[in-house]
PDB file of C-alpha atoms in Angstrom:
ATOM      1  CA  UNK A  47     -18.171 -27.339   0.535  1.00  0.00           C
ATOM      2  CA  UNK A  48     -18.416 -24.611   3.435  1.00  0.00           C
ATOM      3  CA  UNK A  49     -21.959 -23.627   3.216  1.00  0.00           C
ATOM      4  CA  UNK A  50     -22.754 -27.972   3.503  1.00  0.00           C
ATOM      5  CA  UNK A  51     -20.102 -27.687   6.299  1.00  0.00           C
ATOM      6  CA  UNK A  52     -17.804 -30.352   3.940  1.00  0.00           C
ATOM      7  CA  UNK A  53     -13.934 -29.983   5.392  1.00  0.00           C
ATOM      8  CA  UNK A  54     -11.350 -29.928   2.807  1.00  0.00           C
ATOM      9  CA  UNK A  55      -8.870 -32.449   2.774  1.00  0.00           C
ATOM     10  CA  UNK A  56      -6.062 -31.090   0.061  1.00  0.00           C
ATOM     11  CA  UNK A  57      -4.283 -33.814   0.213  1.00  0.00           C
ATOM     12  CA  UNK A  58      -7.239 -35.450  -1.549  1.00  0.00           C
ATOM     13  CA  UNK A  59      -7.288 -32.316  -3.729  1.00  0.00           C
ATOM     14  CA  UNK A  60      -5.347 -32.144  -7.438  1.00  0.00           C
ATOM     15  CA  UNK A  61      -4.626 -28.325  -7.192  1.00  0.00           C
ATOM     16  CA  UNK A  62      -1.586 -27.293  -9.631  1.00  0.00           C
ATOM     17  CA  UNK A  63      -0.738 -23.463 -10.640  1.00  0.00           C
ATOM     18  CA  UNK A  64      -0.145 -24.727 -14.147  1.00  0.00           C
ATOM     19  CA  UNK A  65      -3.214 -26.140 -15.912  1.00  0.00           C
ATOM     20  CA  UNK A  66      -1.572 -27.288 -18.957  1.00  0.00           C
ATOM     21  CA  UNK A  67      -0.818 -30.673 -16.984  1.00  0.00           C
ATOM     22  CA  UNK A  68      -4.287 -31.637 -16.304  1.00  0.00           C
ATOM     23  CA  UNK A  69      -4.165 -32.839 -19.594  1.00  0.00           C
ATOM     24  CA  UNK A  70      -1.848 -35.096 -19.034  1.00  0.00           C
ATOM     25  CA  UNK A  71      -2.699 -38.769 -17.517  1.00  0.00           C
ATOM     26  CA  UNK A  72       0.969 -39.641 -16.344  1.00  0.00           C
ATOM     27  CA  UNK A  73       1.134 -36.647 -14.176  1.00  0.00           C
ATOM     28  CA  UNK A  74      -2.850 -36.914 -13.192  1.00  0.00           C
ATOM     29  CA  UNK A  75      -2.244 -41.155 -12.102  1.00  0.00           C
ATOM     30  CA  UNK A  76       1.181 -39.818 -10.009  1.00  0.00           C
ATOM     31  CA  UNK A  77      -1.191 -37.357  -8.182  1.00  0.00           C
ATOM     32  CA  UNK A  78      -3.417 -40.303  -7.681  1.00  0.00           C
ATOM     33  CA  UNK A  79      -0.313 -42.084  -6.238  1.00  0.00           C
ATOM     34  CA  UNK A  80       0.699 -39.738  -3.901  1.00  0.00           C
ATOM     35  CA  UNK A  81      -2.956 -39.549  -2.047  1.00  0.00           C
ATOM     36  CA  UNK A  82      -3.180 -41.506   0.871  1.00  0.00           C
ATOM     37  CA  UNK A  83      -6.683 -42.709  -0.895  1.00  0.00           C
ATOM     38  CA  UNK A  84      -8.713 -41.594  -3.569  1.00  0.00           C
ATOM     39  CA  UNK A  85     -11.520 -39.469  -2.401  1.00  0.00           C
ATOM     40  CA  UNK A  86     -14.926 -40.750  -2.806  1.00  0.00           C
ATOM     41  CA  UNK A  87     -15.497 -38.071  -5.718  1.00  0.00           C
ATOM     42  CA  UNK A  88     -13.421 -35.583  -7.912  1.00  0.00           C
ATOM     43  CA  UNK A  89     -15.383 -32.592  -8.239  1.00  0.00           C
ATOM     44  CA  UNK A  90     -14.001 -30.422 -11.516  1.00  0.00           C
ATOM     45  CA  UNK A  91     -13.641 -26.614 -12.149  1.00  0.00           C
ATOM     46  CA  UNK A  92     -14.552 -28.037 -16.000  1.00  0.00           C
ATOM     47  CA  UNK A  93     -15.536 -30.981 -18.229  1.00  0.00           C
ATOM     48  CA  UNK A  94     -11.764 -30.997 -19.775  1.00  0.00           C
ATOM     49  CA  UNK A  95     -10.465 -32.051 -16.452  1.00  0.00           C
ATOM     50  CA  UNK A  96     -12.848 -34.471 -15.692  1.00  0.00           C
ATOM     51  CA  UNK A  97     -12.590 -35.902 -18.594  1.00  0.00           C
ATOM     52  CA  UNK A  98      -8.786 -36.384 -18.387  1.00  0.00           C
ATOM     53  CA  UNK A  99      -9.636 -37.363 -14.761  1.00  0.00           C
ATOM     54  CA  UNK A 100     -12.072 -40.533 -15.868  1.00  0.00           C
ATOM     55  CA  UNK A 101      -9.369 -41.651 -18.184  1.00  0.00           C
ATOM     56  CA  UNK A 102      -6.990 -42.143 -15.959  1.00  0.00           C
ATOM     57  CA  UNK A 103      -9.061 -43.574 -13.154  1.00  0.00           C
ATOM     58  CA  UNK A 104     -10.505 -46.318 -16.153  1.00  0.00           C
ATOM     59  CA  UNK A 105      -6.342 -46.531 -16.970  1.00  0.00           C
ATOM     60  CA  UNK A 106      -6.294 -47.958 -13.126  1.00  0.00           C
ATOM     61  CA  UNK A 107      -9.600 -50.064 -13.325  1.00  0.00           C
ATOM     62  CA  UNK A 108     -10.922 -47.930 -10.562  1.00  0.00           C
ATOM     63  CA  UNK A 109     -14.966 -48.217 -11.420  1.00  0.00           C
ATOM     64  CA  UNK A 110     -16.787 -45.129 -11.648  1.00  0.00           C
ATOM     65  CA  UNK A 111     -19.126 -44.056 -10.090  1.00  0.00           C
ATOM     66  CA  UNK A 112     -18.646 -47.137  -7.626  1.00  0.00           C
ATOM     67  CA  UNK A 113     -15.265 -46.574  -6.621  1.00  0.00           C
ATOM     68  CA  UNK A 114     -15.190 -43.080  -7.128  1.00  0.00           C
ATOM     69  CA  UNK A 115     -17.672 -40.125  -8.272  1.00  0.00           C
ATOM     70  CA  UNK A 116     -16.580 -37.584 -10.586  1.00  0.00           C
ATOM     71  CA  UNK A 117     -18.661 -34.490 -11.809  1.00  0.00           C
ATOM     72  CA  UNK A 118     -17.576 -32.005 -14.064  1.00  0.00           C
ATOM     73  CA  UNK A 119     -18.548 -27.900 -14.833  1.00  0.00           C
ATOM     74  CA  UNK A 120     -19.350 -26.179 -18.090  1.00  0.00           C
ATOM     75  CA  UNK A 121     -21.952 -29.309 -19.977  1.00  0.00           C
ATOM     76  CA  UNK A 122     -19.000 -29.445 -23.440  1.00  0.00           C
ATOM     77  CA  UNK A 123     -20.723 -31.674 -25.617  1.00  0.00           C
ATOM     78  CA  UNK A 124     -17.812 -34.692 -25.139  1.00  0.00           C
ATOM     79  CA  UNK A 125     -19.309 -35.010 -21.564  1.00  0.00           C
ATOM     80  CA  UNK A 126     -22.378 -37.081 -22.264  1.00  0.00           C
ATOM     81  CA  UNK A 127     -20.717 -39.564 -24.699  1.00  0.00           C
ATOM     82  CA  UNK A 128     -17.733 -40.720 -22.519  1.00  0.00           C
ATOM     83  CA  UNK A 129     -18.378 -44.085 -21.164  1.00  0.00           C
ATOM     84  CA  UNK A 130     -19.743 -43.663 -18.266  1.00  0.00           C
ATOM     85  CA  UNK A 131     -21.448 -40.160 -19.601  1.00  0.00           C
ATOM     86  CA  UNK A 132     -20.441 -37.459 -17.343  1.00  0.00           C
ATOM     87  CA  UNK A 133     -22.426 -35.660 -14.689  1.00  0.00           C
ATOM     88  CA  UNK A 134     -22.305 -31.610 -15.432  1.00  0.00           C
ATOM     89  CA  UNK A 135     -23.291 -28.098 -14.945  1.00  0.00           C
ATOM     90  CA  UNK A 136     -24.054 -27.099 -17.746  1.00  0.00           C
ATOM     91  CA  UNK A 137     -23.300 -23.051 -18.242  1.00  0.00           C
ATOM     92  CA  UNK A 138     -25.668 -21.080 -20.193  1.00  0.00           C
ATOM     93  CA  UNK A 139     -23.058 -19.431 -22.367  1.00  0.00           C
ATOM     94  CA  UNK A 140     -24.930 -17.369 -24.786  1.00  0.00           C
ATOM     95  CA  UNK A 141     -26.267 -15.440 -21.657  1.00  0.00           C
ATOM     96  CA  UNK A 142     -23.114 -15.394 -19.938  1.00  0.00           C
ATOM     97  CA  UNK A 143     -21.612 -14.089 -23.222  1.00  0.00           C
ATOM     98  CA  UNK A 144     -24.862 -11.350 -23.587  1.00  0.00           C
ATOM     99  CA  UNK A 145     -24.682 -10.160 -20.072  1.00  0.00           C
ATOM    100  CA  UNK A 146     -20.907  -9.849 -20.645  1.00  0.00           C
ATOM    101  CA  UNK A 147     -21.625  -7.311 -23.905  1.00  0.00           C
ATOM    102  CA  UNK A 148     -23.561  -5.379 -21.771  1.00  0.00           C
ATOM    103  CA  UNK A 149     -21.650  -4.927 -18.736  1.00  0.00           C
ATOM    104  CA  UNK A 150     -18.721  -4.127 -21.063  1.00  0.00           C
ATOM    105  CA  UNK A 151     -20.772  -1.596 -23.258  1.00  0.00           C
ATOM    106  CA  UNK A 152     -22.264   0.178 -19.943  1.00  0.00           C
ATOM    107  CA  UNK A 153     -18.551   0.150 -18.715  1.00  0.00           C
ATOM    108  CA  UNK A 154     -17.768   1.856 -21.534  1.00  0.00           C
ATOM    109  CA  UNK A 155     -20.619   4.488 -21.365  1.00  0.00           C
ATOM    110  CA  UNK A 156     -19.961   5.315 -17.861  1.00  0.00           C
ATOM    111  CA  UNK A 157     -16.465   4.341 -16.368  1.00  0.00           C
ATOM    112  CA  UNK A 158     -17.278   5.431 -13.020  1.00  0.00           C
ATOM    113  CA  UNK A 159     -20.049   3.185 -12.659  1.00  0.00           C
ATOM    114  CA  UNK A 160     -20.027   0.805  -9.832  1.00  0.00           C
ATOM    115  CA  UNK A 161     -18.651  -2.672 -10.253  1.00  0.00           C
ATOM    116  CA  UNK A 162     -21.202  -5.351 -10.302  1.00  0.00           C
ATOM    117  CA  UNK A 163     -21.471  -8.869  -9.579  1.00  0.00           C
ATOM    118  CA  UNK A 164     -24.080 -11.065 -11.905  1.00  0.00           C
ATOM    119  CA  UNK A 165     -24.920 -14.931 -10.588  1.00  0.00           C
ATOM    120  CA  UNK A 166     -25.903 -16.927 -13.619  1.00  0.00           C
ATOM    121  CA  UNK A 167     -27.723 -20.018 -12.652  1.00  0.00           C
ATOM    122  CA  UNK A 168     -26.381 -23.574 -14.392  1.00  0.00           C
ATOM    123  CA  UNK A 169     -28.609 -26.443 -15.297  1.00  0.00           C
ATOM    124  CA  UNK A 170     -26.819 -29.945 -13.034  1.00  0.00           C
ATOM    125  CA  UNK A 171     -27.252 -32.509 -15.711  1.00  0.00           C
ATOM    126  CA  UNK A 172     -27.077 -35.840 -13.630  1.00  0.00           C
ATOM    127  CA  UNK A 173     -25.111 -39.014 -15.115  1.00  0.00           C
ATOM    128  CA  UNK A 174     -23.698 -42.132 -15.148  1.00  0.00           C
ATOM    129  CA  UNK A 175     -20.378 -40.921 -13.280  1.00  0.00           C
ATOM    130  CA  UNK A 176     -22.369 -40.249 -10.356  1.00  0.00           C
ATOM    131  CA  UNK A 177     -24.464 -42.300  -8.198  1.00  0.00           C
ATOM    132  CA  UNK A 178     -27.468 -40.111  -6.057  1.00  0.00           C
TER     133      UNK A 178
END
């Protein structure tokens, strides 16, 4: 959201320490009812929670994508048969989980090597819960 120059409004945000409530749509619509107004989109750290998130917003006949937006991250397979199918990135997870091995096993070889940072790039699989 900084790098498009976006400004964060948290009070539009549903940020919680403990992510075993996302799950939950009772605590999820009382978030909704303490915003002044629903954002124009819910952008999600994963599919779970966006999942959880459509659910609840169909619960209040809010219309998606029309009312409100909502993209997810990580492309689970549930994500393109909810109704309406959910926009993703999708995570390439075998490489994540190769690149992974190998960090780990170079770690191993040679603990004094430098930490590194690897950028994997994910596939945006655009949907119905999204308008462009």
């Amino acid at each position: 959201m900084e790098r498009s120059g976006l400004k964060l409004e948290p009070e539009l945000c549903i940020l919680d320490s403990d992510s075993s409530l996302y799950g939950d749509s009772h605590w999820l619509d009382k978030k909704f009812q303490d915003m002044p107004d629903l954002p124009d989109a819910f952008i999600c750290a994963n599919d779970f929670l966006a999942l959880n998130i459509i659910s609840t917003l169909k619960q209040r006949n809010i219309r998606i994508p029309e009312q409100v937006m909502v993209s997810g991250f990580d492309g689970m397979l549930q994500s393109g048969v909810v109704d309406p199918a959910l926009t993703t990135a999708q995570i390439p997870s075998a490489e994540i989980a190769r690149l992974s091995a190998e960090m780990l096993l170079a770690r191993i070889e040679n603990p004094s090597r430098p930490l590194q940072r690897i950028y994997v790039e994910t596939t945006l699989i655009w949907r119905k819960s999204t308008s462009r």
